[in-house]
Short mmCIF file of N, CA and C in Angstrom, two decimals:
data_model
loop_
_atom_site.label_atom_id
_atom_site.label_comp_id
_atom_site.label_asym_id
_atom_site.label_seq_id
_atom_site.Cartn_x
_atom_site.Cartn_y
_atom_site.Cartn_z
N UNK A 1 0.74 -1.34 0.05
CA UNK A 1 0.14 -0.02 0.06
C UNK A 1 0.86 1.06 -0.02
N UNK A 2 0.47 2.13 -0.99
CA UNK A 2 1.56 3.57 -1.18
C UNK A 2 1.23 4.03 0.03
N UNK A 3 1.99 5.36 0.96
CA UNK A 3 2.15 6.16 1.85
C UNK A 3 1.40 7.34 1.48
N UNK A 4 0.62 7.96 2.20
CA UNK A 4 0.10 9.16 1.33
C UNK A 4 1.06 10.33 1.68
N UNK A 5 1.09 11.07 0.85
CA UNK A 5 1.78 12.66 0.84
C UNK A 5 1.08 13.16 1.58
N UNK A 6 1.62 13.65 2.51
CA UNK A 6 0.56 14.57 3.18
C UNK A 6 1.55 15.87 3.47
N UNK A 7 2.97 15.88 3.35
CA UNK A 7 3.59 17.16 3.58
C UNK A 7 4.31 17.25 2.09
N UNK A 8 4.68 18.49 1.92
CA UNK A 8 5.30 18.96 0.54
C UNK A 8 6.60 19.32 0.94
N UNK A 9 7.03 18.88 1.69
CA UNK A 9 8.56 19.79 2.50
C UNK A 9 9.39 19.43 1.43
N UNK A 10 9.94 18.04 0.89
CA UNK A 10 10.63 17.79 0.07
C UNK A 10 11.05 18.77 -0.99
N UNK A 11 9.84 18.87 -2.03
CA UNK A 11 9.59 20.04 -2.58
C UNK A 11 9.80 21.31 -2.42
N UNK A 12 9.24 21.65 -1.59
CA UNK A 12 9.50 23.38 -1.12
C UNK A 12 11.16 23.69 -0.95
N UNK A 13 11.66 22.72 -0.21
CA UNK A 13 13.18 22.84 -0.10
C UNK A 13 14.00 23.01 -1.34
N UNK A 14 13.68 22.49 -2.24
CA UNK A 14 13.87 22.09 -3.44
C UNK A 14 13.82 23.51 -4.02
N UNK A 15 12.49 23.75 -4.16
CA UNK A 15 12.57 25.00 -4.68
C UNK A 15 12.83 26.53 -3.94
N UNK A 16 12.84 26.28 -2.80
CA UNK A 16 14.00 27.35 -2.13
C UNK A 16 15.20 26.94 -1.93
N UNK A 17 15.88 26.47 -3.18
CA UNK A 17 17.55 26.18 -2.67
C UNK A 17 18.18 25.42 -1.50
N UNK A 18 17.23 25.01 -0.47
CA UNK A 18 17.60 24.65 0.86
C UNK A 18 17.68 23.10 0.68
N UNK A 19 18.59 22.52 1.96
CA UNK A 19 18.74 21.16 2.21
C UNK A 19 18.12 20.29 3.20
N UNK A 20 17.81 19.14 3.33
CA UNK A 20 17.43 18.64 4.59
C UNK A 20 18.51 19.03 5.79
N UNK A 21 19.86 18.67 5.57
CA UNK A 21 20.73 19.33 6.65
C UNK A 21 20.78 20.71 7.02
N UNK A 22 20.28 21.61 5.99
CA UNK A 22 20.16 23.25 6.41
C UNK A 22 19.01 23.21 7.05
N UNK A 23 17.67 22.52 6.89
CA UNK A 23 16.57 22.48 7.88
C UNK A 23 17.16 21.97 9.14
N UNK A 24 17.92 21.06 9.20
CA UNK A 24 17.96 20.25 10.48
C UNK A 24 19.03 21.18 11.23
N UNK A 25 19.62 21.94 10.93
CA UNK A 25 20.85 22.71 11.52
C UNK A 25 19.72 24.05 12.30
N UNK A 26 19.18 24.43 11.44
CA UNK A 26 18.16 25.76 12.12
C UNK A 26 17.21 25.18 12.78
N UNK A 27 16.81 23.87 12.97
CA UNK A 27 15.85 23.77 13.73
C UNK A 27 16.13 22.85 14.93
N UNK A 28 17.57 22.66 14.88
CA UNK A 28 18.46 21.83 15.60
C UNK A 28 17.55 20.33 15.94
N UNK A 29 17.57 19.78 14.90
CA UNK A 29 17.11 18.33 14.55
C UNK A 29 17.85 17.97 14.15
N UNK A 30 18.01 16.24 14.30
CA UNK A 30 18.46 14.97 13.78
C UNK A 30 18.41 15.31 11.95
N UNK A 31 19.59 14.80 11.58
CA UNK A 31 18.94 14.94 9.94
C UNK A 31 17.99 13.90 9.50
N UNK A 32 18.37 12.80 10.34
CA UNK A 32 17.24 11.78 9.86
C UNK A 32 15.98 11.91 9.98
N UNK A 33 15.89 12.52 11.10
CA UNK A 33 14.39 13.17 11.59
C UNK A 33 13.99 14.12 10.58
N UNK A 34 14.72 15.05 9.88
CA UNK A 34 13.95 15.99 8.74
C UNK A 34 13.91 15.02 7.43
N UNK A 35 15.23 13.92 7.47
CA UNK A 35 14.66 13.23 6.14
C UNK A 35 13.40 12.15 6.02
N UNK A 36 12.85 11.50 7.45
CA UNK A 36 11.65 10.99 7.45
C UNK A 36 10.45 12.00 7.16
N UNK A 37 10.82 13.37 7.52
CA UNK A 37 9.36 14.36 7.47
C UNK A 37 9.55 14.54 5.75
N UNK A 38 10.52 14.28 5.36
CA UNK A 38 10.82 14.89 3.61
C UNK A 38 10.09 13.41 3.01
N UNK A 39 10.39 12.58 3.34
CA UNK A 39 9.76 11.01 2.52
C UNK A 39 8.56 10.74 3.11
N UNK A 40 7.73 11.68 3.85
CA UNK A 40 6.53 11.26 4.53
C UNK A 40 6.30 10.13 5.36
N UNK A 41 7.44 9.62 5.81
CA UNK A 41 7.43 8.28 6.82
C UNK A 41 6.56 8.75 8.19
N UNK A 42 7.45 9.93 8.56
CA UNK A 42 6.57 10.72 9.75
C UNK A 42 6.23 11.87 9.38
N UNK A 43 5.34 12.64 10.20
CA UNK A 43 5.23 14.06 10.12
C UNK A 43 5.67 15.02 11.05
N UNK A 44 5.90 16.16 10.64
CA UNK A 44 6.27 17.21 11.86
C UNK A 44 5.09 17.88 12.79
N UNK A 45 5.70 18.21 13.70
CA UNK A 45 4.05 18.46 14.72
C UNK A 45 3.73 19.84 13.86
N UNK A 46 2.78 20.32 14.46
CA UNK A 46 2.05 21.23 13.71
C UNK A 46 2.93 22.55 14.33
N UNK A 47 3.45 22.41 15.21
CA UNK A 47 4.63 23.86 15.67
C UNK A 47 5.65 23.83 14.86
N UNK A 48 6.19 22.57 14.52
CA UNK A 48 7.51 22.52 13.93
C UNK A 48 7.00 23.02 12.13
N UNK A 49 5.97 22.74 11.69
CA UNK A 49 5.68 23.18 10.62
C UNK A 49 5.67 24.66 10.30
N UNK A 50 5.44 25.15 11.73
CA UNK A 50 5.07 26.54 11.62
C UNK A 50 6.47 27.25 11.54
N UNK A 51 7.65 26.83 12.45
CA UNK A 51 8.74 27.11 12.45
C UNK A 51 9.42 27.09 10.82
N UNK A 52 9.33 25.68 10.28
CA UNK A 52 9.64 25.60 8.86
C UNK A 52 9.25 26.51 7.75
N UNK A 53 8.25 27.16 8.07
CA UNK A 53 7.25 27.78 7.11
C UNK A 53 7.75 29.29 7.62
N UNK A 54 8.38 29.70 8.62
CA UNK A 54 8.64 30.80 8.93
C UNK A 54 10.21 30.89 8.49
N UNK A 55 11.06 30.02 8.66
CA UNK A 55 12.57 29.80 8.24
C UNK A 55 12.58 30.22 6.70
N UNK A 56 11.36 29.37 5.81
CA UNK A 56 11.48 29.43 4.60
C UNK A 56 10.44 30.62 3.91
N UNK A 57 10.47 31.47 4.82
CA UNK A 57 9.38 32.54 4.41
C UNK A 57 8.50 32.50 3.55
N UNK A 58 7.40 31.44 4.22
CA UNK A 58 6.25 31.11 3.07
C UNK A 58 5.20 30.61 4.13
N UNK A 59 3.90 30.79 3.40
CA UNK A 59 2.71 30.44 4.11
C UNK A 59 2.65 28.71 4.55
N UNK A 60 2.18 28.66 6.08
CA UNK A 60 2.38 27.06 6.02
C UNK A 60 1.43 26.28 5.09
N UNK A 61 0.33 26.76 4.49
CA UNK A 61 -0.41 25.89 3.41
C UNK A 61 0.41 25.25 2.43
N UNK A 62 1.60 26.24 1.85
CA UNK A 62 2.28 25.75 1.14
C UNK A 62 3.22 24.00 1.29
N UNK A 63 3.42 23.95 2.72
CA UNK A 63 3.63 22.64 2.95
C UNK A 63 3.13 21.39 3.06
N UNK A 64 1.90 21.48 2.83
CA UNK A 64 0.81 20.64 3.09
C UNK A 64 0.10 20.46 1.33
N UNK A 65 -0.01 19.25 1.26
CA UNK A 65 -0.67 18.90 0.30
C UNK A 65 -2.27 18.95 0.67
N UNK A 66 -3.08 19.50 -0.66
CA UNK A 66 -4.65 19.72 -0.17
C UNK A 66 -5.10 18.32 -0.69
N UNK A 67 -6.16 18.06 0.26
CA UNK A 67 -6.84 16.86 -0.17
C UNK A 67 -8.03 17.36 -1.02
N UNK A 68 -7.92 16.29 -1.90
CA UNK A 68 -9.41 16.27 -3.08
C UNK A 68 -10.04 15.65 -2.70
#
């Protein structure tokens, strides 16, 4: 069964020219944790998503896939 792609973190990082490593350093998180967010293996908390949106200077909605 295919995993549902909830967040767009990987795509947004590429669009902004940033890396998982950069995000991990900015958030003081383990690179493996950020990688798991990017592959939608696990999801960051809402607070963390807000921090990410602030770091990338985007609306939090840009980090989420809309459900159809």
